[in-house]
CSV table of C-alpha atoms in Angstrom, one decimal:
chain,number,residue,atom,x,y,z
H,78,UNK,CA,2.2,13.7,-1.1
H,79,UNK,CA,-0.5,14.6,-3.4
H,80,UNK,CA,0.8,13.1,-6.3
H,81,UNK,CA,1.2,9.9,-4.7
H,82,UNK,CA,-2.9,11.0,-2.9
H,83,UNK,CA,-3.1,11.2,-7.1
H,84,UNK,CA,-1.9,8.0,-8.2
H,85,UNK,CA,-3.5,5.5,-5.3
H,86,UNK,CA,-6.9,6.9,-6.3
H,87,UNK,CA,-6.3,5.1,-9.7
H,88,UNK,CA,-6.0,1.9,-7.9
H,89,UNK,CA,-9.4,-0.1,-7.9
H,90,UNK,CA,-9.1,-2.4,-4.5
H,91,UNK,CA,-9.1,-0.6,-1.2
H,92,UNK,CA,-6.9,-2.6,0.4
H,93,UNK,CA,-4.2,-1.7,-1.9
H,94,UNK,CA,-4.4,1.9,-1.3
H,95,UNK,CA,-4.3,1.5,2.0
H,96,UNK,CA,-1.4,-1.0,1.8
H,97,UNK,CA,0.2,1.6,0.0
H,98,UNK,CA,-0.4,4.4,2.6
H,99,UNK,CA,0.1,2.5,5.5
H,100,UNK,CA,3.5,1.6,3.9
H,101,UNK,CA,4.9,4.4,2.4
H,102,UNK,CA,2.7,7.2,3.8
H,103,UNK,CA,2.4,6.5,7.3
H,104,UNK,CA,5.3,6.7,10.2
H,105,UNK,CA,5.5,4.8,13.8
H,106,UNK,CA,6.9,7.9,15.5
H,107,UNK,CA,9.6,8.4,13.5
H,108,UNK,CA,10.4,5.3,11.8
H,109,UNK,CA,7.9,4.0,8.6
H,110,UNK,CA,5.4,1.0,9.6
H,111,UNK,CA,7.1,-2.1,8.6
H,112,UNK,CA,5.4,-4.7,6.9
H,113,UNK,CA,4.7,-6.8,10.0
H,114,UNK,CA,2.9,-3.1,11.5
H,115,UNK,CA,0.9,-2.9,8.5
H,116,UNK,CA,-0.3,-6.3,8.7
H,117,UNK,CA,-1.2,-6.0,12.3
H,118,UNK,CA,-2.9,-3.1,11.3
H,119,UNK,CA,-4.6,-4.3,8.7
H,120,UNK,CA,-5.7,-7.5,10.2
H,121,UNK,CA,-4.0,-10.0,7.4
H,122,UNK,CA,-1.1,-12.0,7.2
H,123,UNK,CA,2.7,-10.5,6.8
H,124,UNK,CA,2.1,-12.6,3.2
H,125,UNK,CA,-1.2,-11.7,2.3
H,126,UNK,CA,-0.1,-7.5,2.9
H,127,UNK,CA,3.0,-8.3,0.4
H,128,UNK,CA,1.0,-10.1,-2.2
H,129,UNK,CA,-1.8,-6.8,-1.9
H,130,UNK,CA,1.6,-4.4,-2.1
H,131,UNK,CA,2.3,-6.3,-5.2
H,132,UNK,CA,-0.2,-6.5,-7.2
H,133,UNK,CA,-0.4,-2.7,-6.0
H,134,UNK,CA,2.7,-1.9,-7.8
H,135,UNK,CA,1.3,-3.8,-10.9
H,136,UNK,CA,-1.7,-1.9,-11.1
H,137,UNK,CA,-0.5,1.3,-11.0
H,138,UNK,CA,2.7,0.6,-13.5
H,139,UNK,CA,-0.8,-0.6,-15.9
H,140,UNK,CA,-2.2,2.5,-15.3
H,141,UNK,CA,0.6,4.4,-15.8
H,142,UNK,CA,1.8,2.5,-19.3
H,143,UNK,CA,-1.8,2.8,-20.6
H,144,UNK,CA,-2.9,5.4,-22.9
């Protein structure tokens, strides 16, 4: 967990660290938030938390391949 803590601290935009924790951080009881949960959460659109997730995922693989 603080490696992942680690790596979203890298990521510039708020709401994609906290796409990211709501998503793979976070659990409903048991079960993970699903998309649909985050975006409740959040207040934005299923769509609009996906496209965040996304470019997420591209600017950490960025961060990761630059020197």
């Amino acid at each position: 967990k603080a490696k992942a803590e680690s790596m979203l601290k890298d990521l510039d935009s708020p709401d994609e660290r906290e796409v990211m924790r709501w998503y793979y951080m976070s659990f409903n009881g048991r079960q993970p938030f699903t998309w649909d949960d985050v975006a409740i959460r959040m207040s934005y659109t299923k769509r609009w938390i996906l496209k965040l997730h996304g470019n997420a995922i591209m600017h950490l693989a960025e961060k990761k391949s630059s020197p």
